[in-house]
Amino acid sequence: MHWSDSIADELIRRNPNKEEYVCAAGISPSGSIHIGNFRDIATSLFVVRALERKGKKARLLFSWDEYDRLRKVPVNVAKVTEGFETYIGYPYVDVPNPFETEHKTYAEYFENEFEQSIEKFGITLDYRHQAEMYRSGKYKEHVLTALDKRAEIFDILDSFRTQDAVEGEKEAYYPVSIYCKECHRDTTKILSYNDATKVAEYECKCGHKGEFDFNKDTDCKLAWKIDWAMRWMYEQVDFEPGGKDHAAPGGSYDTSRVIAKKIFGIEAPLFKGYEFIGIRGTTGKMSGSSGLNMTPETLLKIYQPEILLWLYARVETNKAFDLCFDDGILRQYFEFDKQYTDLREGKADDYVKSIMESCLLTDREIKTVPMGLLVQLGSIVDFNVPMLETVFEKIGQPYKYEDFSERLELARYWLENCSPENANKLIPYRNWEVYEALSDDEKKEISILHEYLKNEKYNLDELNTKLYDVPKMVFGADNPDLKKLQGEFFKSVYKLLLNKEKGPRLYLFLYAIELERYVDLLDFSTPKTEEEQVPISELNKKPEVEKKKIEYGDPDPVAPVLETVNLEAFDKIDLRVCKIVKCQEIRKSHSCYKLTLNDGLKERVIVSSIKDYYTAEELVGKKIIVVANLEPTRITGVTSEGMLIAATNNACGCQVIFVDDMVPEGTRIH
């Protein structure tokens, strides 16, 4: 039995006569929605599908937790805007859209990004926007309930803590945060609350003091564990999954379950904890950007939507699995195709049926053209569709473009962006480097193969047999090392044709590709041509990037020592060790870098005119000394929060003072 069926059976047992079951999921639009968060939706989706298989009505309720506070600025936002940290503490729904799109707010941008990708899966979600729910007053009476029972809530929360409460903590506790009417942040503290009038006095870190009438004011939000329990009650939720942090003993679910029972008078929904998702690969171009967002949209560039859902469905929620950007993805496609074919042919058992019924959300037929073949053969013919159709015809698998159109683009994207080392490209001319390193017997093997390919007529099976026979002809059929010799022969052919030790199945490759495209690469009967004087190994070498040449001169005259200062004055300068975590070029600046530093307390940005002396790669990860309390200033359009320490002299230019890596970030220089 599939795990989703077990959960569905338990839900029906708990409430057999419920008209419609509610399976919930929720995500905060803090940035692009990560594929790890997607497991929240997938888990509830599969339970909905299991309930429907049992003849029950069910829906997938999805909450946009857009009324949560902005906690930090994501990498992709920091890349396009400056000073966005000023919005930390705002609810996402009130933060402006940092991108040049039509979306009104930060929340709307990331919600729309995710919802568009969800449509490609065929998933139907019943959306709830939590900012609208709070601000419309729909939760008002439940917020008042939490305030009335705040002492009980404190006791529940305290029972899950390992440290004892301090004196006065319970009396000062309130289960709700107020968004400041002046600065719009949640950096407020309730000073007093009148249980009769429901009016609170509060102050904010921005300096504003005011009153908040919970009878009519709605710019407030319950703390997470209370909010979660309240929404279970409001939406009559039957099932909701959560990450393993929520599922831990004494974690969010255990706490909210008690709050749901004692404060809101309901039984908590059935809960299922899930493991996080791993990533294998991300080589090539995709790993070149530190801001790569592992979103469903990103995954849909290499996975068909049904296969992505299948990966989530086939594994128990408490087990991790990997999404593959390496060649493991080819194995995943193969396994999916096998189960899909078994389902179509009536060979699938009940477990496989439930997996496939969970992930096949539309009626469209999936064409199971082998992904491995598309990758191997597609790269040889440069993904030329007519040539690929011809290749498939020659190897007895006459797929047409309509059969492989969708997977062809996915295969091409994966190969070019994730796994360029797996591309199979014929080399432009003979690989004399490899050939001259062969023994005389190995050269004889290549000559026999060349003559056979050039002069014989053969079918696919005959070619396959011949490839294994060539080493027998040279070394003898009874050679005890024959299997090893055959492997070495195959390796030599791959190197002579592709400049790599392995590739697509050799007999398929040699039979499918037009003979005139490669046969001359195996003919070493004529001398080297002029172009062949350049070894193949030199062709793909990237030219070394030369640093800008700086002319140094004689040392500057030694300056006299400045006016004496006392220790007290020196100590006013905050010199501290910082680690460079990011180095970026600044548009329209020829000499400056924007350096993002870890100063031991937080990240800070400084601008420094050292571009002529260092590459970004040389700087990232290094530790430097920074004047941390220098007044911020705008340099080339970027606010610089400090200045690094460097030595400048006509004899050496500008040389940054680096610190030994063993010195922790934040260490003061005395």
XYZ file of C-alpha atoms in Angstrom, residues 337-349 352:
14
model
C 9.397 4.973 -18.321
C 9.411 1.365 -17.136
C 6.703 1.959 -14.523
C 4.656 4.069 -16.944
C 4.861 1.360 -19.616
C 3.885 -1.320 -17.073
C 0.852 0.783 -16.134
C -0.190 1.237 -19.778
C 0.231 -2.477 -20.490
C -1.632 -3.600 -17.358
C 1.477 -5.115 -15.746
C 1.794 -2.685 -12.794
C 1.069 -3.899 -9.249
C 3.081 1.182 -8.759
